PDB file of C-alpha atoms in Angstrom:
ATOM      1  CA  LEU A 238     118.840 115.686 133.710  1.00 64.00           C
ATOM      2  CA  LYS A 239     119.241 118.363 131.002  1.00 77.00           C
ATOM      3  CA  PRO A 240     121.054 116.358 128.266  1.00 80.00           C
ATOM      4  CA  MET A 241     118.434 113.581 128.422  1.00 87.00           C
ATOM      5  CA  ARG A 242     115.530 115.603 127.029  1.00 89.00           C
ATOM      6  CA  PRO A 243     116.896 116.228 123.511  1.00 93.00           C
ATOM      7  CA  LEU A 244     118.570 112.818 123.551  1.00 92.00           C
ATOM      8  CA  ILE A 245     115.274 111.010 124.150  1.00 92.00           C
ATOM      9  CA  VAL A 246     113.593 112.988 121.367  1.00 95.00           C
ATOM     10  CA  ALA A 247     116.483 112.249 119.009  1.00 95.00           C
ATOM     11  CA  SER A 248     116.477 108.554 119.864  1.00 95.00           C
ATOM     12  CA  LEU A 249     112.723 108.158 119.561  1.00 96.00           C
ATOM     13  CA  SER A 250     112.452 109.925 116.207  1.00 97.00           C
ATOM     14  CA  ALA A 251     115.524 108.169 114.762  1.00 97.00           C
ATOM     15  CA  LEU A 252     114.170 104.766 115.699  1.00 96.00           C
ATOM     16  CA  ILE A 253     110.679 105.506 114.374  1.00 97.00           C
ATOM     17  CA  GLY A 254     112.192 106.461 111.022  1.00 97.00           C
ATOM     18  CA  GLY A 255     114.484 103.443 111.038  1.00 96.00           C
ATOM     19  CA  THR A 256     111.626 101.102 111.941  1.00 96.00           C
ATOM     20  CA  MET A 257     109.520 102.403 109.051  1.00 97.00           C
ATOM     21  CA  ILE A 258     112.344 101.834 106.575  1.00 97.00           C
ATOM     22  CA  THR A 259     113.118  98.345 107.830  1.00 95.00           C
ATOM     23  CA  ALA A 260     109.494  97.206 108.117  1.00 95.00           C
ATOM     24  CA  ASP A 261     108.590  98.534 104.671  1.00 96.00           C
ATOM     25  CA  MET A 262     111.787  97.458 102.909  1.00 96.00           C
ATOM     26  CA  VAL A 263     110.626  94.005 101.779  1.00 95.00           C
ATOM     27  CA  TYR A 264     107.380  95.465 100.402  1.00 96.00           C
ATOM     28  CA  TYR A 265     109.344  98.078  98.455  1.00 95.00           C
ATOM     29  CA  LEU A 266     111.784  95.549  97.028  1.00 95.00           C
ATOM     30  CA  THR A 267     108.994  93.128  96.138  1.00 94.00           C
ATOM     31  CA  PHE A 268     106.213  95.294  94.757  1.00 94.00           C
ATOM     32  CA  ASN A 269     108.051  98.392  93.528  1.00 92.00           C
ATOM     33  CA  LEU A 270     111.357  96.997  92.315  1.00 90.00           C
ATOM     34  CA  GLY A 271     110.113  93.513  91.416  1.00 90.00           C
ATOM     35  CA  MET A 272     112.866  91.597  93.172  1.00 93.00           C
ATOM     36  CA  SER A 273     112.687  87.859  93.801  1.00 93.00           C
ATOM     37  CA  ALA A 274     113.071  86.226  97.207  1.00 94.00           C
ATOM     38  CA  VAL A 275     116.682  85.369  96.366  1.00 96.00           C
ATOM     39  CA  GLY A 276     117.364  88.933  95.283  1.00 94.00           C
ATOM     40  CA  ILE A 277     115.837  90.301  98.481  1.00 95.00           C
ATOM     41  CA  SER A 278     117.993  87.965 100.564  1.00 96.00           C
ATOM     42  CA  GLY A 279     121.066  89.221  98.717  1.00 96.00           C
ATOM     43  CA  PHE A 280     119.995  92.806  99.303  1.00 95.00           C
ATOM     44  CA  MET A 281     119.619  92.204 103.035  1.00 95.00           C
ATOM     45  CA  LEU A 282     123.057  90.592 103.161  1.00 96.00           C
ATOM     46  CA  ALA A 283     124.563  93.555 101.323  1.00 96.00           C
ATOM     47  CA  LYS A 284     122.844  95.926 103.764  1.00 95.00           C
ATOM     48  CA  THR A 285     124.373  94.050 106.707  1.00 94.00           C
ATOM     49  CA  LEU A 286     127.829  94.097 105.135  1.00 95.00           C
ATOM     50  CA  LEU A 287     127.550  97.824 104.479  1.00 95.00           C
ATOM     51  CA  GLY A 288     126.705  98.323 108.131  1.00 93.00           C
ATOM     52  CA  ILE A 289     129.967  96.562 109.026  1.00 95.00           C
ATOM     53  CA  VAL A 290     131.876  98.753 106.565  1.00 95.00           C
ATOM     54  CA  TYR A 291     130.465 101.854 108.258  1.00 94.00           C
ATOM     55  CA  ILE A 292     131.885 100.902 111.680  1.00 94.00           C
ATOM     56  CA  PRO A 293     135.497 102.090 111.090  1.00 95.00           C
ATOM     57  CA  ILE A 294     134.188 105.083 109.125  1.00 95.00           C
ATOM     58  CA  MET A 295     132.033 106.127 112.073  1.00 94.00           C
ATOM     59  CA  ALA A 296     134.954 105.607 114.451  1.00 94.00           C
ATOM     60  CA  LYS A 297     137.124 107.971 112.393  1.00 96.00           C
ATOM     61  CA  MET A 298     134.339 110.555 112.168  1.00 95.00           C
ATOM     62  CA  ILE A 299     133.884 110.448 115.946  1.00 93.00           C
ATOM     63  CA  ALA A 300     137.632 110.949 116.442  1.00 92.00           C
ATOM     64  CA  VAL A 301     137.607 114.005 114.169  1.00 93.00           C
ATOM     65  CA  THR A 302     134.338 115.505 115.427  1.00 92.00           C
ATOM     66  CA  ASP A 303     132.351 113.797 118.196  1.00 92.00           C
ATOM     67  CA  ARG A 304     129.399 111.419 118.575  1.00 93.00           C
ATOM     68  CA  ARG A 305     126.768 114.132 118.283  1.00 94.00           C
ATOM     69  CA  ASP A 306     128.160 115.611 115.073  1.00 95.00           C
ATOM     70  CA  THR A 307     128.760 112.145 113.596  1.00 96.00           C
ATOM     71  CA  LEU A 308     125.099 111.296 114.113  1.00 96.00           C
ATOM     72  CA  MET A 309     123.934 114.616 112.677  1.00 97.00           C
ATOM     73  CA  ILE A 310     126.157 114.367 109.597  1.00 97.00           C
ATOM     74  CA  SER A 311     125.167 110.751 108.971  1.00 97.00           C
ATOM     75  CA  TYR A 312     121.453 111.437 109.222  1.00 97.00           C
ATOM     76  CA  ILE A 313     121.783 114.457 106.943  1.00 97.00           C
ATOM     77  CA  ILE A 314     123.622 112.389 104.323  1.00 97.00           C
ATOM     78  CA  GLY A 315     121.193 109.490 104.658  1.00 96.00           C
ATOM     79  CA  SER A 316     118.127 111.744 104.485  1.00 97.00           C
ATOM     80  CA  VAL A 317     119.339 113.576 101.389  1.00 96.00           C
ATOM     81  CA  GLY A 318     120.133 110.268  99.718  1.00 95.00           C
ATOM     82  CA  LEU A 319     116.710 108.781 100.484  1.00 95.00           C
ATOM     83  CA  CYS A 320     115.013 111.867  99.086  1.00 94.00           C
ATOM     84  CA  LEU A 321     117.124 111.619  95.936  1.00 90.00           C
ATOM     85  CA  SER A 322     116.192 107.954  95.497  1.00 88.00           C
ATOM     86  CA  LYS A 323     112.547 109.020  95.595  1.00 89.00           C
ATOM     87  CA  LEU A 324     112.707 112.198  93.536  1.00 88.00           C
ATOM     88  CA  ILE A 325     115.188 111.291  90.793  1.00 87.00           C
ATOM     89  CA  ASP A 326     114.051 108.851  88.122  1.00 85.00           C
ATOM     90  CA  LEU A 327     116.848 106.294  87.867  1.00 83.00           C
ATOM     91  CA  PRO A 328     117.164 102.884  86.195  1.00 86.00           C
ATOM     92  CA  VAL A 329     116.103 100.074  88.506  1.00 85.00           C
ATOM     93  CA  MET A 330     119.633  98.900  89.376  1.00 88.00           C
ATOM     94  CA  ALA A 331     120.867 102.438  90.010  1.00 89.00           C
ATOM     95  CA  ASP A 332     117.796 103.163  92.124  1.00 88.00           C
ATOM     96  CA  LEU A 333     118.423  99.970  94.082  1.00 91.00           C
ATOM     97  CA  ALA A 334     122.072 100.892  94.698  1.00 92.00           C
ATOM     98  CA  VAL A 335     121.204 104.412  95.874  1.00 93.00           C
ATOM     99  CA  TYR A 336     118.477 103.087  98.147  1.00 94.00           C
ATOM    100  CA  LEU A 337     120.783 100.407  99.576  1.00 95.00           C
ATOM    101  CA  LEU A 338     123.547 102.889 100.319  1.00 95.00           C
ATOM    102  CA  PHE A 339     121.462 105.486 102.116  1.00 96.00           C
ATOM    103  CA  ALA A 340     118.879 103.237 103.757  1.00 96.00           C
ATOM    104  CA  SER A 341     121.733 101.274 105.337  1.00 96.00           C
ATOM    105  CA  ILE A 342     123.175 104.508 106.772  1.00 96.00           C
ATOM    106  CA  CYS A 343     119.843 105.522 108.295  1.00 96.00           C
ATOM    107  CA  THR A 344     119.160 102.108 109.812  1.00 95.00           C
ATOM    108  CA  SER A 345     122.642 101.248 111.135  1.00 94.00           C
ATOM    109  CA  ILE A 346     124.095 104.535 112.411  1.00 95.00           C
ATOM    110  CA  TYR A 347     121.915 104.624 115.528  1.00 94.00           C
ATOM    111  CA  TRP A 348     123.146 101.279 116.828  1.00 93.00           C
ATOM    112  CA  GLN A 349     126.781 102.121 116.152  1.00 94.00           C
ATOM    113  CA  VAL A 350     126.903 105.536 117.832  1.00 94.00           C
ATOM    114  CA  MET A 351     123.887 106.282 120.050  1.00 93.00           C
ATOM    115  CA  PRO A 352     124.677 103.804 122.877  1.00 89.00           C
ATOM    116  CA  GLY A 353     127.944 105.671 123.427  1.00 90.00           C
ATOM    117  CA  VAL A 354     126.025 108.943 123.693  1.00 90.00           C
ATOM    118  CA  PHE A 355     123.892 107.502 126.500  1.00 88.00           C
ATOM    119  CA  TYR A 356     127.049 106.455 128.348  1.00 87.00           C
ATOM    120  CA  ASP A 357     128.404 109.996 127.921  1.00 86.00           C
ATOM    121  CA  VAL A 358     125.305 111.223 129.753  1.00 87.00           C
ATOM    122  CA  CYS A 359     125.989 108.695 132.520  1.00 86.00           C
ATOM    123  CA  GLU A 360     129.511 110.092 132.911  1.00 84.00           C
ATOM    124  CA  TYR A 361     128.188 113.666 132.807  1.00 83.00           C
ATOM    125  CA  ASP A 362     125.705 112.865 135.578  1.00 83.00           C
ATOM    126  CA  ARG A 363     128.389 111.207 137.704  1.00 83.00           C
ATOM    127  CA  ILE A 364     130.766 114.160 137.443  1.00 83.00           C
ATOM    128  CA  LYS A 365     128.271 117.016 137.433  1.00 79.00           C
ATOM    129  CA  ASN A 366     125.825 115.754 140.032  1.00 79.00           C
ATOM    130  CA  GLY A 367     127.936 113.251 141.940  1.00 81.00           C
ATOM    131  CA  ARG A 368     125.398 110.507 141.364  1.00 78.00           C
ATOM    132  CA  ASN A 369     125.665 107.116 139.711  1.00 80.00           C
ATOM    133  CA  ARG A 370     122.409 106.615 137.817  1.00 82.00           C
ATOM    134  CA  SER A 371     123.792 104.621 134.902  1.00 83.00           C
ATOM    135  CA  ALA A 372     121.187 101.874 135.124  1.00 83.00           C
ATOM    136  CA  THR A 373     118.325 104.381 135.101  1.00 83.00           C
ATOM    137  CA  ILE A 374     119.754 106.407 132.224  1.00 82.00           C
ATOM    138  CA  VAL A 375     120.627 103.416 130.036  1.00 82.00           C
ATOM    139  CA  SER A 376     117.229 101.829 130.720  1.00 83.00           C
ATOM    140  CA  PHE A 377     115.645 104.808 128.969  1.00 81.00           C
ATOM    141  CA  GLN A 378     117.269 103.628 125.751  1.00 81.00           C
ATOM    142  CA  GLY A 379     115.515 100.265 125.985  1.00 85.00           C
ATOM    143  CA  LEU A 380     112.210 101.981 126.751  1.00 88.00           C
ATOM    144  CA  VAL A 381     112.622 104.320 123.783  1.00 90.00           C
ATOM    145  CA  GLU A 382     113.499 101.405 121.490  1.00 89.00           C
ATOM    146  CA  ALA A 383     110.336  99.497 122.446  1.00 92.00           C
ATOM    147  CA  LEU A 384     108.149 102.585 122.114  1.00 94.00           C
ATOM    148  CA  ALA A 385     109.635 103.564 118.754  1.00 94.00           C
ATOM    149  CA  ALA A 386     109.209 100.053 117.325  1.00 92.00           C
ATOM    150  CA  GLY A 387     105.534 100.139 118.226  1.00 95.00           C
ATOM    151  CA  ILE A 388     104.954 103.638 116.875  1.00 96.00           C
ATOM    152  CA  GLY A 389     106.906 103.058 113.650  1.00 96.00           C
ATOM    153  CA  GLY A 390     105.184  99.763 112.888  1.00 95.00           C
ATOM    154  CA  GLN A 391     101.728 101.114 113.703  1.00 96.00           C
ATOM    155  CA  LEU A 392     102.275 104.240 111.635  1.00 97.00           C
ATOM    156  CA  LEU A 393     103.408 102.194 108.642  1.00 97.00           C
ATOM    157  CA  GLY A 394     100.380  99.929 108.971  1.00 95.00           C
ATOM    158  CA  ILE A 395      97.988 102.883 109.045  1.00 97.00           C
ATOM    159  CA  ILE A 396      99.596 104.515 105.993  1.00 97.00           C
ATOM    160  CA  LEU A 397      99.572 101.328 103.904  1.00 96.00           C
ATOM    161  CA  GLU A 398      96.015 100.464 104.906  1.00 95.00           C
ATOM    162  CA  MET A 399      94.812 103.912 103.867  1.00 96.00           C
ATOM    163  CA  ALA A 400      96.679 103.494 100.564  1.00 96.00           C
ATOM    164  CA  GLY A 401      94.814 100.256  99.838  1.00 94.00           C
ATOM    165  CA  PHE A 402      97.674  97.830 100.447  1.00 95.00           C
ATOM    166  CA  ALA A 403      96.525  94.222 100.037  1.00 91.00           C
ATOM    167  CA  GLY A 404      98.843  91.928 101.958  1.00 82.00           C
ATOM    168  CA  GLU A 405      97.476  88.753 100.408  1.00 84.00           C
ATOM    169  CA  SER A 406      97.887  90.002  96.845  1.00 87.00           C
ATOM    170  CA  SER A 407     100.878  89.336  94.603  1.00 84.00           C
ATOM    171  CA  ALA A 408     100.557  92.826  93.102  1.00 87.00           C
ATOM    172  CA  GLN A 409      99.607  96.226  94.498  1.00 93.00           C
ATOM    173  CA  SER A 410      97.698  99.183  93.106  1.00 94.00           C
ATOM    174  CA  GLU A 411      99.566 102.226  91.847  1.00 94.00           C
ATOM    175  CA  THR A 412      98.491 104.208  94.919  1.00 96.00           C
ATOM    176  CA  ALA A 413      99.712 101.474  97.257  1.00 96.00           C
ATOM    177  CA  GLN A 414     103.065 101.330  95.442  1.00 95.00           C
ATOM    178  CA  ILE A 415     103.471 105.096  95.753  1.00 96.00           C
ATOM    179  CA  TRP A 416     102.947 104.980  99.504  1.00 97.00           C
ATOM    180  CA  ILE A 417     105.097 101.888  99.903  1.00 96.00           C
ATOM    181  CA  GLU A 418     107.922 103.890  98.353  1.00 95.00           C
ATOM    182  CA  ASN A 419     107.116 107.021 100.369  1.00 96.00           C
ATOM    183  CA  SER A 420     107.093 105.033 103.606  1.00 97.00           C
ATOM    184  CA  THR A 421     110.629 103.753 103.131  1.00 95.00           C
ATOM    185  CA  THR A 422     112.113 106.956 101.670  1.00 95.00           C
ATOM    186  CA  VAL A 423     110.694 110.462 102.233  1.00 96.00           C
ATOM    187  CA  LEU A 424     108.357 109.851 105.188  1.00 97.00           C
ATOM    188  CA  PRO A 425     111.092 108.504 107.501  1.00 97.00           C
ATOM    189  CA  VAL A 426     113.139 111.583 106.598  1.00 97.00           C
ATOM    190  CA  ILE A 427     110.598 113.681 108.518  1.00 97.00           C
ATOM    191  CA  PHE A 428     111.618 111.841 111.673  1.00 98.00           C
ATOM    192  CA  PHE A 429     115.315 112.100 110.824  1.00 98.00           C
ATOM    193  CA  VAL A 430     114.951 115.882 110.527  1.00 98.00           C
ATOM    194  CA  ILE A 431     113.471 115.899 114.039  1.00 98.00           C
ATOM    195  CA  THR A 432     116.443 113.783 115.122  1.00 97.00           C
ATOM    196  CA  ILE A 433     118.922 116.248 113.629  1.00 97.00           C
ATOM    197  CA  ILE A 434     117.234 119.214 115.325  1.00 97.00           C
ATOM    198  CA  ALA A 435     117.164 117.425 118.691  1.00 96.00           C
ATOM    199  CA  LEU A 436     120.834 116.448 118.363  1.00 96.00           C
ATOM    200  CA  TYR A 437     121.696 120.064 117.561  1.00 95.00           C
ATOM    201  CA  LYS A 438     120.123 121.006 120.893  1.00 93.00           C
ATOM    202  CA  TYR A 439     121.945 118.228 122.740  1.00 93.00           C
ATOM    203  CA  PRO A 440     124.544 120.105 124.821  1.00 88.00           C
ATOM    204  CA  LEU A 441     127.264 117.477 125.301  1.00 82.00           C
ATOM    205  CA  ASP A 442     129.466 118.043 122.282  1.00 81.00           C
ATOM    206  CA  LYS A 443     133.206 117.340 122.458  1.00 79.00           C
ATOM    207  CA  ARG A 444     134.058 120.828 123.754  1.00 82.00           C
ATOM    208  CA  ALA A 445     131.476 120.737 126.563  1.00 77.00           C
ATOM    209  CA  TYR A 446     132.447 117.199 127.514  1.00 70.00           C
ATOM    210  CA  ASN A 447     136.160 118.043 127.688  1.00 74.00           C
ATOM    211  CA  GLU A 448     135.469 121.210 129.687  1.00 73.00           C
ATOM    212  CA  LEU A 449     133.521 119.122 132.191  1.00 68.00           C
ATOM    213  CA  PHE A 450     136.613 117.041 132.924  1.00 64.00           C
ATOM    214  CA  ILE A 451     138.867 120.104 133.062  1.00 61.00           C
ATOM    215  CA  ILE A 452     136.589 121.837 135.563  1.00 50.00           C
ATOM    216  CA  THR A 453     136.411 118.758 137.755  1.00 49.00           C
TER     217      THR A 453
END
């Protein structure tokens, strides 16, 4: 099924990047930004609330463009913001705010938009091929999620181990702190760039989807 190939690549890479950010986030807040347990809890709550705020924003973006373009635009914005949080030297609170804003985009956008893209493929397959393979197509999403979680977590573990991360220590070396920050900012962006490229190659934009219904 032609639309599935770029969609699987986009999903896998997006989730690997998102897993790295999420798994490394507590380390970054603790060892790099020096936040307390209470502060980290507040940060996580704020991240969740931001994700809720994004829901109507994403809905409006989809109405104006489509799901594919909404994902691409969101990952571009999130990736640029994460790079800025790494490259620009900001005061701690400003750095925290920038990181919160853009990390929340990159970790929430998938769950808000991508399931609908998979259902678009189901509808495409039903109309184009006259087959109802919804269960098979949607099951790929669950498979990709499990695979990406394993890859993202393993990759983060390898990077931090090579950087000398000491999990039992209350402080980390300068090298470990550098790679803790890299692993929750610029390194996940590599996977988001792959996601953007794969989405660009995904053929079911709004025009193609509407033409499918017109033809049928």
